[in-house]
Each structure stands twice: as C-alpha cells, then as structure tokens.
mmCIF file of N, CA and C in Angstrom:
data_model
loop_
_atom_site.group_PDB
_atom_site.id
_atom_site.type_symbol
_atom_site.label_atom_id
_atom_site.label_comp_id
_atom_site.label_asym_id
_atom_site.label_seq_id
_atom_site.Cartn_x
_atom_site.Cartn_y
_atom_site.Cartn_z
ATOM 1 N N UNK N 17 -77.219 21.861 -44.747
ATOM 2 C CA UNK N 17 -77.917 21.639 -46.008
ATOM 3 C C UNK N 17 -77.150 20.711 -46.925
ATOM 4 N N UNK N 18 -76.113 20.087 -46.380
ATOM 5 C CA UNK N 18 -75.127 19.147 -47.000
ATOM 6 C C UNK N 18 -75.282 18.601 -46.834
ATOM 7 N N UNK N 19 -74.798 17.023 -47.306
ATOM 8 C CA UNK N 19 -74.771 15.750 -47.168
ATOM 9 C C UNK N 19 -72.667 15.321 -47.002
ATOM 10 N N UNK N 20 -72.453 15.030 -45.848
ATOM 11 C CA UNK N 20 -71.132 14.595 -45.739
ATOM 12 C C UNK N 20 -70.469 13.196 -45.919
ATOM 13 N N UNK N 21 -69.806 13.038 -46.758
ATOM 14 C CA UNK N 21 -69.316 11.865 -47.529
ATOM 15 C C UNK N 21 -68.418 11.410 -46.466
ATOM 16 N N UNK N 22 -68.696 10.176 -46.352
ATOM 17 C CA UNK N 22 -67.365 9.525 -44.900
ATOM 18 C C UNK N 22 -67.233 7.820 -45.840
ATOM 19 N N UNK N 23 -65.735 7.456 -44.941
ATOM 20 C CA UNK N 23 -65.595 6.096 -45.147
ATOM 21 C C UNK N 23 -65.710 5.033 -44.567
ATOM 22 N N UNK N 24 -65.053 4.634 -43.604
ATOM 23 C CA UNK N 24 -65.881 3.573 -42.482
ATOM 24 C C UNK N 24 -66.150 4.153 -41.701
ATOM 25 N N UNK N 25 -67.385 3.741 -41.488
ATOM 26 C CA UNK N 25 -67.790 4.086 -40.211
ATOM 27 C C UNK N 25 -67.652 3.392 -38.809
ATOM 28 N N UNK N 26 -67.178 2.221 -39.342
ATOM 29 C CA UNK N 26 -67.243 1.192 -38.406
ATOM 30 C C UNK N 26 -65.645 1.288 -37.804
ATOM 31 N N UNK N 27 -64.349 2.132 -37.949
ATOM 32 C CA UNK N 27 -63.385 1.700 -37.491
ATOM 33 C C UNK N 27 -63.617 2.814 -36.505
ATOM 34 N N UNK N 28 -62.460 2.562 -35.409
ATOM 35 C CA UNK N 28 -62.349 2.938 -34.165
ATOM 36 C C UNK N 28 -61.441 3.577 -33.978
ATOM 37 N N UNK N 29 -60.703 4.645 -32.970
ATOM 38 C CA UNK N 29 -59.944 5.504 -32.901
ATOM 39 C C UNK N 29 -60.160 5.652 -31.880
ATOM 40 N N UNK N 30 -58.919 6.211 -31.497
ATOM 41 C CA UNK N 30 -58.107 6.500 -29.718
ATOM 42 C C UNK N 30 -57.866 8.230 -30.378
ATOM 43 N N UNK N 31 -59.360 8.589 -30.132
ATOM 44 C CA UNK N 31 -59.578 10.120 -30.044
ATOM 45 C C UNK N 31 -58.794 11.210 -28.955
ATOM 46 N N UNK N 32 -58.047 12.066 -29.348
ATOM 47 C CA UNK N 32 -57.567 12.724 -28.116
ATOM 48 C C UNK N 32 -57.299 14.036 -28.444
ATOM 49 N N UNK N 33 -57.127 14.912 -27.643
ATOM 50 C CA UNK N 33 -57.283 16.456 -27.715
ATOM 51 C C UNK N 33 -55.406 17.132 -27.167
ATOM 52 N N UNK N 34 -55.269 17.933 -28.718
ATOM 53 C CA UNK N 34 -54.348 17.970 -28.803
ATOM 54 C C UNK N 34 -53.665 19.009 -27.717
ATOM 55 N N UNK N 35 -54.577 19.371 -26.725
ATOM 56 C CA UNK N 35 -54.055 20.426 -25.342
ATOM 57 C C UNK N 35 -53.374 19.175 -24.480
ATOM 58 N N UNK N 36 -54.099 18.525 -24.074
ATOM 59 C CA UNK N 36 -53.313 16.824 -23.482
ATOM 60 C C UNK N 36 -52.202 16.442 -23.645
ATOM 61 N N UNK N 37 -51.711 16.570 -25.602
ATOM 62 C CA UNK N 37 -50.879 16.026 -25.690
ATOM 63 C C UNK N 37 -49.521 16.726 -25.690
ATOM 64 N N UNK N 38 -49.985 17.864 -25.989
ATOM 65 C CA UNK N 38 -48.689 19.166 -25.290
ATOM 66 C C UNK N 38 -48.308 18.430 -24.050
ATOM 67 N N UNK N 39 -49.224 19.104 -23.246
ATOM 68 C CA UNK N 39 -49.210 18.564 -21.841
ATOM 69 C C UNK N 39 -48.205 17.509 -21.604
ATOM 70 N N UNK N 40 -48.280 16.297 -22.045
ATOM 71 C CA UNK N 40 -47.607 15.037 -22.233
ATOM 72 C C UNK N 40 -46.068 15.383 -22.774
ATOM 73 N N UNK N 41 -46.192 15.982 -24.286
ATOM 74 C CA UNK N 41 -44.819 15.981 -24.709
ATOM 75 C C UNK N 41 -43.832 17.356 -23.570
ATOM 76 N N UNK N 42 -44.503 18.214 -22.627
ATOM 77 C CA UNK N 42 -43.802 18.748 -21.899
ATOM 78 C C UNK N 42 -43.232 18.189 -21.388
ATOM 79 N N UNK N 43 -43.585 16.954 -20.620
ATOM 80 C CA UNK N 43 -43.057 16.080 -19.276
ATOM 81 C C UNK N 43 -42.413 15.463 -19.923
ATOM 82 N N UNK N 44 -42.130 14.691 -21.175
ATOM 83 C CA UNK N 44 -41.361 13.833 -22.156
ATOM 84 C C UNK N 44 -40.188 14.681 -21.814
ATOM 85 N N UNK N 45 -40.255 15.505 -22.878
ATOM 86 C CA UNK N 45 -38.829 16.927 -22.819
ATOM 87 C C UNK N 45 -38.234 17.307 -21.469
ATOM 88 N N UNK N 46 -39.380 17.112 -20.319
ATOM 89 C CA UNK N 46 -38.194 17.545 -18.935
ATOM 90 C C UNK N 46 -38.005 16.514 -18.161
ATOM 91 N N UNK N 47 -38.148 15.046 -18.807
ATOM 92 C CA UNK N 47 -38.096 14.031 -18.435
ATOM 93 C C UNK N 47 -36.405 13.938 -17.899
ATOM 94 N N UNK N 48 -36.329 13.572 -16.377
ATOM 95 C CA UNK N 48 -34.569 13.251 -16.786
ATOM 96 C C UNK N 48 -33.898 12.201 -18.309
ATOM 97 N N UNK N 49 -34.566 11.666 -17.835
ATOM 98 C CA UNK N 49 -34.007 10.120 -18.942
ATOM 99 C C UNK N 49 -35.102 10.141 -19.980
ATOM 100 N N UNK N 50 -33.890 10.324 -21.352
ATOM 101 C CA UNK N 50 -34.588 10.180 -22.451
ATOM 102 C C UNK N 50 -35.023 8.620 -22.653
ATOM 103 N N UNK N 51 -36.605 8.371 -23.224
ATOM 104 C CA UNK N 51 -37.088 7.090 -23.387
ATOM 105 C C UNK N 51 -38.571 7.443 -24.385
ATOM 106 N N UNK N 52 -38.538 6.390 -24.612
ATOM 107 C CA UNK N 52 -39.880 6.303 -26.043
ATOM 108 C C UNK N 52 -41.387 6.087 -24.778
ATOM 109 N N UNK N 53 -42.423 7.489 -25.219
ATOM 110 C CA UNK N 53 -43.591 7.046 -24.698
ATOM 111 C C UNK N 53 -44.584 7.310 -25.272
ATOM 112 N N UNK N 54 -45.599 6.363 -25.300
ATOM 113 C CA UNK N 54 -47.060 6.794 -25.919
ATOM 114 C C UNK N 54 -47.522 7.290 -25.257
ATOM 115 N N UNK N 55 -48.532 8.173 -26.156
ATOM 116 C CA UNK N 55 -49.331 9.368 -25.232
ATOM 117 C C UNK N 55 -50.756 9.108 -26.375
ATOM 118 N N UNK N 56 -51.698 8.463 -25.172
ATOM 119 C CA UNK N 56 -53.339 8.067 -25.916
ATOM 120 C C UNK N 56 -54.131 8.396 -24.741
ATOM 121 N N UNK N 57 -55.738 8.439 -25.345
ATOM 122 C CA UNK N 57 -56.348 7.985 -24.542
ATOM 123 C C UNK N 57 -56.857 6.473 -23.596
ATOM 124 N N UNK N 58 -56.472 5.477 -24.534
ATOM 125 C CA UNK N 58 -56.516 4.237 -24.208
ATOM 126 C C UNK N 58 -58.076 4.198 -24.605
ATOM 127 N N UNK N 59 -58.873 4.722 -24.857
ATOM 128 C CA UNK N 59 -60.610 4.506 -24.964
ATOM 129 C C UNK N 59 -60.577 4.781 -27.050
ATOM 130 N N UNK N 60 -61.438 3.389 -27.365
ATOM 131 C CA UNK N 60 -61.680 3.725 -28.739
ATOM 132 C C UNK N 60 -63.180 3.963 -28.702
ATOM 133 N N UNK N 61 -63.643 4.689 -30.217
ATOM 134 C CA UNK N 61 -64.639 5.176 -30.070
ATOM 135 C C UNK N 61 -64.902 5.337 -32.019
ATOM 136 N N UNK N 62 -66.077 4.671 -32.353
ATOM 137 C CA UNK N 62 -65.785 4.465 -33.869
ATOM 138 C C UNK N 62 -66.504 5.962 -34.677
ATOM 139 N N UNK N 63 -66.293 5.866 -35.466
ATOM 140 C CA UNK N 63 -66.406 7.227 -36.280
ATOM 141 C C UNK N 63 -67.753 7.273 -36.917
ATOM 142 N N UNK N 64 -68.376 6.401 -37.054
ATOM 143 C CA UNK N 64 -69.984 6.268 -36.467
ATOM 144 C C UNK N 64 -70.149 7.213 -35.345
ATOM 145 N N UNK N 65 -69.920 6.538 -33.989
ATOM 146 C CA UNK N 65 -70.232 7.151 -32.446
ATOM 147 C C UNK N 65 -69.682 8.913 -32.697
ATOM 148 N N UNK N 66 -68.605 9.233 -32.972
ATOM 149 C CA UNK N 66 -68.133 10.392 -32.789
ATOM 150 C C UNK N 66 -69.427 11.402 -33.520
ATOM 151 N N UNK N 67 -69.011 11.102 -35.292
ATOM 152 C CA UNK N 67 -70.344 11.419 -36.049
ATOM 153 C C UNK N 67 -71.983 12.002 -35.177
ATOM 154 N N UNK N 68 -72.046 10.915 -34.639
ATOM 155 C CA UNK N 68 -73.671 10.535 -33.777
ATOM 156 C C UNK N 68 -73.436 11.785 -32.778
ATOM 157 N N UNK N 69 -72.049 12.136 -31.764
ATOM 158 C CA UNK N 69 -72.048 12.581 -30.905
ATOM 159 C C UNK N 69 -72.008 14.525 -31.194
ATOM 160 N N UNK N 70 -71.367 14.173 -32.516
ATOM 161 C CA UNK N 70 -70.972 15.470 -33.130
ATOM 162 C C UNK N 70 -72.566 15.994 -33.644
ATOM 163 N N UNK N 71 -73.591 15.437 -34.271
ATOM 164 C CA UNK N 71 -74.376 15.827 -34.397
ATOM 165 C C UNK N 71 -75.428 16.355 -33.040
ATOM 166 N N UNK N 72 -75.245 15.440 -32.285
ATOM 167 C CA UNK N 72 -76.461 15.828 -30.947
ATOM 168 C C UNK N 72 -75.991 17.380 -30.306
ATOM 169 N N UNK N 73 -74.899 17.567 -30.760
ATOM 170 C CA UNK N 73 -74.586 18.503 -30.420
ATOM 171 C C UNK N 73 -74.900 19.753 -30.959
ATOM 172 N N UNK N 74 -75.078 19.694 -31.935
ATOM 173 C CA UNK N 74 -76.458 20.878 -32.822
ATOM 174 C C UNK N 74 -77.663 20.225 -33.161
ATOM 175 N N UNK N 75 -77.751 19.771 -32.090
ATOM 176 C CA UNK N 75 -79.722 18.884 -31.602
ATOM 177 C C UNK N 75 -79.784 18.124 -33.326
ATOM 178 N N UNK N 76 -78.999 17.463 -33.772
ATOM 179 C CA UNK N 76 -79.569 16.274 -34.889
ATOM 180 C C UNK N 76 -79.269 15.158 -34.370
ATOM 181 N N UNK N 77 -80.534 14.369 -34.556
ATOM 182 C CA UNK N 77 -80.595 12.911 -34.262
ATOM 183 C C UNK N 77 -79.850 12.211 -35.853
ATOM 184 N N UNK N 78 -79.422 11.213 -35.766
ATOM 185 C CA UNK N 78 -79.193 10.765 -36.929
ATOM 186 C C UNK N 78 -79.401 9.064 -37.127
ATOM 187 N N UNK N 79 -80.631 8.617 -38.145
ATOM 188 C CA UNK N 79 -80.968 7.204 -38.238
ATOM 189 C C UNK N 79 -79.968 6.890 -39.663
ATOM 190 N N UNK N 80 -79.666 5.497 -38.952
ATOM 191 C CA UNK N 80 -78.458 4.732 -40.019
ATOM 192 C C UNK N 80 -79.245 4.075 -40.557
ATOM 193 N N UNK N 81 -79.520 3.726 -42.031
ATOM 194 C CA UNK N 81 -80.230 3.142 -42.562
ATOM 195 C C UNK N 81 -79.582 2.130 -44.306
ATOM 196 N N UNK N 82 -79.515 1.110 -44.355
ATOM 197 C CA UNK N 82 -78.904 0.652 -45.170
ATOM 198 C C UNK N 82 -77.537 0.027 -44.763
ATOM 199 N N UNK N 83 -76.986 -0.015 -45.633
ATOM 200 C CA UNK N 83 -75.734 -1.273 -45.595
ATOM 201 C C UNK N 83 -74.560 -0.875 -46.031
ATOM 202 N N UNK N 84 -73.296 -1.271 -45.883
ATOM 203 C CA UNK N 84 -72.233 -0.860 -46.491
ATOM 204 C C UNK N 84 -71.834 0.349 -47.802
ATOM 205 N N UNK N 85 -71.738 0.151 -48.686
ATOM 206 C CA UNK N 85 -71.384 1.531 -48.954
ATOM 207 C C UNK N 85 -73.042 2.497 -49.684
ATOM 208 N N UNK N 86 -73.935 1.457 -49.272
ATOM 209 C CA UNK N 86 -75.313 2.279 -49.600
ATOM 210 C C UNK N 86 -75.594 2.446 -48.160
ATOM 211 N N UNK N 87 -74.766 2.449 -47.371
ATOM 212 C CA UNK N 87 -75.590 3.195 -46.068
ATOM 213 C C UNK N 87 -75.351 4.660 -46.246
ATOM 214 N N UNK N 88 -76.725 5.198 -45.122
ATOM 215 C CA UNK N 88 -76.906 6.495 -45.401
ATOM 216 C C UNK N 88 -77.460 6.794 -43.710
ATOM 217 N N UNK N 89 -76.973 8.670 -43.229
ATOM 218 C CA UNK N 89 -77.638 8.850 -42.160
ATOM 219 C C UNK N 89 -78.348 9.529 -42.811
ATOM 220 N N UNK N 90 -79.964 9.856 -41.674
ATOM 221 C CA UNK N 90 -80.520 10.613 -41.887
ATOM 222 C C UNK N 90 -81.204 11.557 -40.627
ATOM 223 N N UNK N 91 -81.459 12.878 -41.204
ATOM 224 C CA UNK N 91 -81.541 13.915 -40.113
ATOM 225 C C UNK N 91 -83.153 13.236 -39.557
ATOM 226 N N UNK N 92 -83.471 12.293 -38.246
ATOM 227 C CA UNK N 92 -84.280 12.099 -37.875
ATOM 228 C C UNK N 92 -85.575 13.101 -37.638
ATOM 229 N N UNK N 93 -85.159 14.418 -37.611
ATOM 230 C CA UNK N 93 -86.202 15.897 -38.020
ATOM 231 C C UNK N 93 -86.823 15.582 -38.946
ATOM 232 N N UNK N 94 -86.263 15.630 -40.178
ATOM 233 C CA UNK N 94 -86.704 16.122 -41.291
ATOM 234 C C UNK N 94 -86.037 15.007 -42.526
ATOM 235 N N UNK N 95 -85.854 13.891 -41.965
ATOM 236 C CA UNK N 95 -85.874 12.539 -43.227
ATOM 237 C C UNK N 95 -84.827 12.922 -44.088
ATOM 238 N N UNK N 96 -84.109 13.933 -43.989
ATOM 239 C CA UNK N 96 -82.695 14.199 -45.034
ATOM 240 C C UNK N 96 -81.782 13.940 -44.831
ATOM 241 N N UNK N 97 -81.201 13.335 -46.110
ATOM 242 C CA UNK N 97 -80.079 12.185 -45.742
ATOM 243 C C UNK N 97 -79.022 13.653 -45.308
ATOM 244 N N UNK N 98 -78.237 13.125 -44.551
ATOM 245 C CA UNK N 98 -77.050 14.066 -44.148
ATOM 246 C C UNK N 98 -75.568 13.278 -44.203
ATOM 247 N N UNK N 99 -75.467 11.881 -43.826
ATOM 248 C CA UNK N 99 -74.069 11.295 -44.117
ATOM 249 C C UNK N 99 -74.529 10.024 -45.297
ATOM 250 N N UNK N 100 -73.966 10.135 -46.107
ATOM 251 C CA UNK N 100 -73.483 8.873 -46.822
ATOM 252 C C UNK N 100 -72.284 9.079 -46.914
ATOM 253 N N UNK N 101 -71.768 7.291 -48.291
ATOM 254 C CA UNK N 101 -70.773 6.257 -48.169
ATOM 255 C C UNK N 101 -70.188 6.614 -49.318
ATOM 256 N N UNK N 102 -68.637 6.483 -49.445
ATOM 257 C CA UNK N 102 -68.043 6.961 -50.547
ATOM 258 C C UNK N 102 -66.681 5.979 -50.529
ATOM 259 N N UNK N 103 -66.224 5.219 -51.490
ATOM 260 C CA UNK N 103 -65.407 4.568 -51.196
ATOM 261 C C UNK N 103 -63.945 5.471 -51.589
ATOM 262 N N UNK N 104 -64.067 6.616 -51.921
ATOM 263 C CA UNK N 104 -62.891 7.041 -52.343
ATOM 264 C C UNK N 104 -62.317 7.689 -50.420
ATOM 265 N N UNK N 105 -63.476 7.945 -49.295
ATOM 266 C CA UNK N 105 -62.916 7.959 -48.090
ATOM 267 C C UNK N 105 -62.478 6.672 -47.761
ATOM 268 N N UNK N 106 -62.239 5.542 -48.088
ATOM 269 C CA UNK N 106 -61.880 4.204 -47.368
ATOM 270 C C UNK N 106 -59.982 4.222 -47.334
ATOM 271 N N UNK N 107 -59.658 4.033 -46.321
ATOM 272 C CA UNK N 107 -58.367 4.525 -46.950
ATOM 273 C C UNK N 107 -57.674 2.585 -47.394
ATOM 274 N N UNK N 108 -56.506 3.029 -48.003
ATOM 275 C CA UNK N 108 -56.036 1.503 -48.808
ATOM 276 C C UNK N 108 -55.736 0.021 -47.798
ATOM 277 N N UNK N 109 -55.145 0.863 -46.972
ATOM 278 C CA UNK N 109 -54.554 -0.112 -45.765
ATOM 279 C C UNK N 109 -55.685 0.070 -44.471
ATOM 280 N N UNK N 110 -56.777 0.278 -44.738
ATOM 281 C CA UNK N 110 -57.374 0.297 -43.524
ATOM 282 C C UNK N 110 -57.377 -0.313 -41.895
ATOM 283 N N UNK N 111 -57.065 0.298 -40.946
ATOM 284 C CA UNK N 111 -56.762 -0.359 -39.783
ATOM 285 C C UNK N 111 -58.117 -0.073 -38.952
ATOM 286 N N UNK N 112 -58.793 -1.298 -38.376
ATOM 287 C CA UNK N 112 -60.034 -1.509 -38.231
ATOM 288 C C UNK N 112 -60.033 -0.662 -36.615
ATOM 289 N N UNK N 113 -59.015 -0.729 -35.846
ATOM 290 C CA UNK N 113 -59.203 -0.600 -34.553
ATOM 291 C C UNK N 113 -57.889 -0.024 -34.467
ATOM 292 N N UNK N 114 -57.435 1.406 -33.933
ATOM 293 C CA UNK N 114 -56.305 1.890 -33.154
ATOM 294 C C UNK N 114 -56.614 2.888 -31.614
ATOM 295 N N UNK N 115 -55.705 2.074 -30.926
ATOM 296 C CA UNK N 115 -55.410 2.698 -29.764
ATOM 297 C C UNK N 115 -54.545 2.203 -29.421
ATOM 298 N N UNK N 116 -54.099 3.328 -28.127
ATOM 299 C CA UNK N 116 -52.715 3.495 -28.054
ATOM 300 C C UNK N 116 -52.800 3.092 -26.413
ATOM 301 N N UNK N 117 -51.606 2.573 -25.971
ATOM 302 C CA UNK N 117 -51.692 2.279 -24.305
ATOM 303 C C UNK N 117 -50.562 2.999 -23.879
ATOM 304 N N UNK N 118 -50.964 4.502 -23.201
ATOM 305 C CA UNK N 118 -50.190 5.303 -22.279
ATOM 306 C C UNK N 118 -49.748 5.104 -20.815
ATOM 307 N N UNK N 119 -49.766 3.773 -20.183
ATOM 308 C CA UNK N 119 -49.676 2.977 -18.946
ATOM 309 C C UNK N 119 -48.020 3.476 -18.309
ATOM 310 N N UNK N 120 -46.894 3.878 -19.504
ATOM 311 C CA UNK N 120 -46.045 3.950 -19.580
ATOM 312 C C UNK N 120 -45.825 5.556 -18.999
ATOM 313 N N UNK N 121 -46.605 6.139 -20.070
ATOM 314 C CA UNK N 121 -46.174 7.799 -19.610
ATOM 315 C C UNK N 121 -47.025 8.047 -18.223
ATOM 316 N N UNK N 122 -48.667 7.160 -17.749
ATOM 317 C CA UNK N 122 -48.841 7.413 -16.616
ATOM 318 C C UNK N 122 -48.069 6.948 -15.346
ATOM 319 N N UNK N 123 -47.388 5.818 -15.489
ATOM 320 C CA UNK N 123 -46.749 5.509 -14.251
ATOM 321 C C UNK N 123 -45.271 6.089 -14.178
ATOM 322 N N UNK N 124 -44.656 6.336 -15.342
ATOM 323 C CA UNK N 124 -43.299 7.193 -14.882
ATOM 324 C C UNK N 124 -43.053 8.902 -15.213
ATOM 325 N N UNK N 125 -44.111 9.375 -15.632
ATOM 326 C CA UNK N 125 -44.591 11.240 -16.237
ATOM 327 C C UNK N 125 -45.821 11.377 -14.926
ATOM 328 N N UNK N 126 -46.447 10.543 -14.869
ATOM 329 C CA UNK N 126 -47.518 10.684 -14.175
ATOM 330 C C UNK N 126 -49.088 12.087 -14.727
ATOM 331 N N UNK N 127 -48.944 11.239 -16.210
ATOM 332 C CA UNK N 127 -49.528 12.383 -17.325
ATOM 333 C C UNK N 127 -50.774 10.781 -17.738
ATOM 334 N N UNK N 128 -51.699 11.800 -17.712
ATOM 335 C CA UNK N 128 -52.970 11.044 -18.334
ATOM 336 C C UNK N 128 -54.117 12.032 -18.689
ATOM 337 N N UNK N 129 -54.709 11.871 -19.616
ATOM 338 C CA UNK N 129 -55.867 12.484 -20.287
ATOM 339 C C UNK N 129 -56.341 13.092 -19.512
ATOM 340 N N UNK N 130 -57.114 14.504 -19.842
ATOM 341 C CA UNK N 130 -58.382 15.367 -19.185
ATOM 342 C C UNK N 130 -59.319 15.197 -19.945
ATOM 343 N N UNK N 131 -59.052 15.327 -21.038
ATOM 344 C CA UNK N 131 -60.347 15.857 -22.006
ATOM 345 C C UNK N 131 -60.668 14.319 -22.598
ATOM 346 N N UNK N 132 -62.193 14.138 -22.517
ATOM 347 C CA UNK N 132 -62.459 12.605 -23.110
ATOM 348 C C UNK N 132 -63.346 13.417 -24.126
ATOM 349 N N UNK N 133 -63.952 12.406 -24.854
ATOM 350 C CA UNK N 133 -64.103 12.639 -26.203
ATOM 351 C C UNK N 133 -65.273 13.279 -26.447
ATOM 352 N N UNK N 134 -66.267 13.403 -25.686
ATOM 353 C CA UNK N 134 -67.250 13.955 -25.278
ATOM 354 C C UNK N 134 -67.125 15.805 -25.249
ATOM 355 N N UNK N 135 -66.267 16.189 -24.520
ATOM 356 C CA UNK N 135 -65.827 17.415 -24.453
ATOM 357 C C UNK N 135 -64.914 17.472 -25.285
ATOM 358 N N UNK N 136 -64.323 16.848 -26.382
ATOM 359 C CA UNK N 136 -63.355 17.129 -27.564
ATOM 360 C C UNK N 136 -64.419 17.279 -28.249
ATOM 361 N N UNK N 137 -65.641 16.489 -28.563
ATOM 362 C CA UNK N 137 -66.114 17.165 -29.365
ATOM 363 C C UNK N 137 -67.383 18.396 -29.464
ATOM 364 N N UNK N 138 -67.483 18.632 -28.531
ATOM 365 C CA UNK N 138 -68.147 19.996 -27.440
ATOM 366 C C UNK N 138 -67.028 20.877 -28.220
ATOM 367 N N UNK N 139 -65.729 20.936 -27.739
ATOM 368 C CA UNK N 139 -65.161 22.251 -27.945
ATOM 369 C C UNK N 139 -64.777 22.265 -29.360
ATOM 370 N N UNK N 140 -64.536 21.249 -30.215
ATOM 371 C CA UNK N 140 -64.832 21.436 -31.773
ATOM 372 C C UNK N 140 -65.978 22.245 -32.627
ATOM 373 N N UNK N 141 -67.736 21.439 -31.635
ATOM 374 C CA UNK N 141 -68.178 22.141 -32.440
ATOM 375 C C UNK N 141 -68.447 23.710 -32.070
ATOM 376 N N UNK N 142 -68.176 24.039 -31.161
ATOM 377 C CA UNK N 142 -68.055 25.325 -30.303
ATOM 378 C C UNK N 142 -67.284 26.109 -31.546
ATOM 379 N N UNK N 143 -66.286 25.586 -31.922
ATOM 380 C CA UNK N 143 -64.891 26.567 -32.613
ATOM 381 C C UNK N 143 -65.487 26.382 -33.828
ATOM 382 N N UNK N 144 -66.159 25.434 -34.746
ATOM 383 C CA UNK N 144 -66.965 25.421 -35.633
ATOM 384 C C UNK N 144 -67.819 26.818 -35.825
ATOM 385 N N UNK N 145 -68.888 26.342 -34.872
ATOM 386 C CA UNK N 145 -69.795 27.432 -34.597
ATOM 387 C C UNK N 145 -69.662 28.889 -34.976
ATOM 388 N N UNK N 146 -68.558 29.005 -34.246
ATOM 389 C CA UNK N 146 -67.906 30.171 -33.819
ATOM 390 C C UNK N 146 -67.381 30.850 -35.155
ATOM 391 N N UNK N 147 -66.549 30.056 -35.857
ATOM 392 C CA UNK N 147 -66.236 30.503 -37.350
ATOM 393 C C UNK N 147 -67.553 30.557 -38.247
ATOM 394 N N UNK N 148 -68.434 30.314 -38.307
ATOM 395 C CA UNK N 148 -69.341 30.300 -38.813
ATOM 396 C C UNK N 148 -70.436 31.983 -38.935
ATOM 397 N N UNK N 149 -70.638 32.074 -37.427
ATOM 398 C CA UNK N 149 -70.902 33.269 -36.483
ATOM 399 C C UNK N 149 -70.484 34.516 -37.328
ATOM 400 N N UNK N 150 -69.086 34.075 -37.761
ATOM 401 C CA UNK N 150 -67.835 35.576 -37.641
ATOM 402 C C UNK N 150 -67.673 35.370 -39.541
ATOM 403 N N UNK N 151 -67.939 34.347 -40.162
ATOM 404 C CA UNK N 151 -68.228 34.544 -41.843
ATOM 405 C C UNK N 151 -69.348 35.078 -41.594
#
C-alpha cells in the first residue's frame, strides 16, 4: 500500500549473496599464501531489473512510465504508482556500473558463485514474507 522512493534506477551492481561470500572468505583464510582476492559475481544487473524481479515475485507487474526524476512504477493490476524518484536516494559520487572480476579467487581457491540473483532475490523475499507472517 506504499509507494517506495529509490534513486537510480539505471545503475548496475554485481549482486551477490552473502552465504557465497563466507564460502569464499573461508578458502581466503585457509589459503596457504596470504594474497588480495575479489570475491563477485562478475554479472551486473541494474536496480531497475532487480526492483522488476523483486516484484514478480509477489505476482506485481510493474510499468515504468515517465522520465528521470518524474519517473514512476506502476502496479500494472491496479494503475498504483508503487516506485517513484527521489533525489535525496542519488548518492553524491554515483558509480554508474560496479562489478567485480573473481577470475582470481576461481582459478587459485577454486570458489565461484552458487546463488545468482534470481534466487537471491527468491530467498529475500521469502525472509520478507516470513517476518511479515510472524508481526
């Protein structure tokens, strides 16, 4: 029954699930030889898409309609806006595109992602849900 205030929608992120990255910093720590490694998914995915993906997941479609900070989603059901634009989410230094290249920890840890972003955000809104359920 809310409307959720976001800032770009358009930047991108190297989404990853923080069971993975345990996972990863284990093999770091029993690594013989201490050395610097990134631990990503290597896949970006913009906060638009996530948004879009996070909704289908409690069956809302969502139409983007409008332009920069007058854009607005809306619950394709029932015509109610559900995301608009707020510039106080924009952050100062905005970085349009991050991801990370783990090429390093897969060829000498032999550690790479399970969970893609799809099922990160499955088991989010699951744990959502779930708190919801139990208020």
């Amino acid at each position: 029954d809310e409307v959720l205030s976001m800032g770009n929608l358009d930047a991108t992120r190297d989404w990853g699930h923080a069971e993975d990255y345990v996972e990863g910093m284990y093999l770091i720590m029993n690594h013989k030889i201490a050395d610097d490694f990134v631990l990503s998914t290597g896949y970006t995915t913009s906060v638009r898409k996530f948004l879009e993906l996070t909704a289908q997941k409690v069956n809302i479609d969502i139409k983007w309609e409008g332009k920069g900070l007058n854009e607005i989603g809306v619950n394709v059901a029932n015509g109610k806006t559900i995301v608009n634009i707020s510039p106080e989410f924009f952050r100062p230094a905005e970085v349009d595109v991050l991801i990370g290249d783990s090429s390093k920890a897969l060829k000498v840890l032999g550690w790479k992602p399970q969970i893609h972003i799809e099922e990160l955000v499955s088991k989010m809104v699951r744990f959502e849900l779930l708190k919801l359920k139990k208020s």
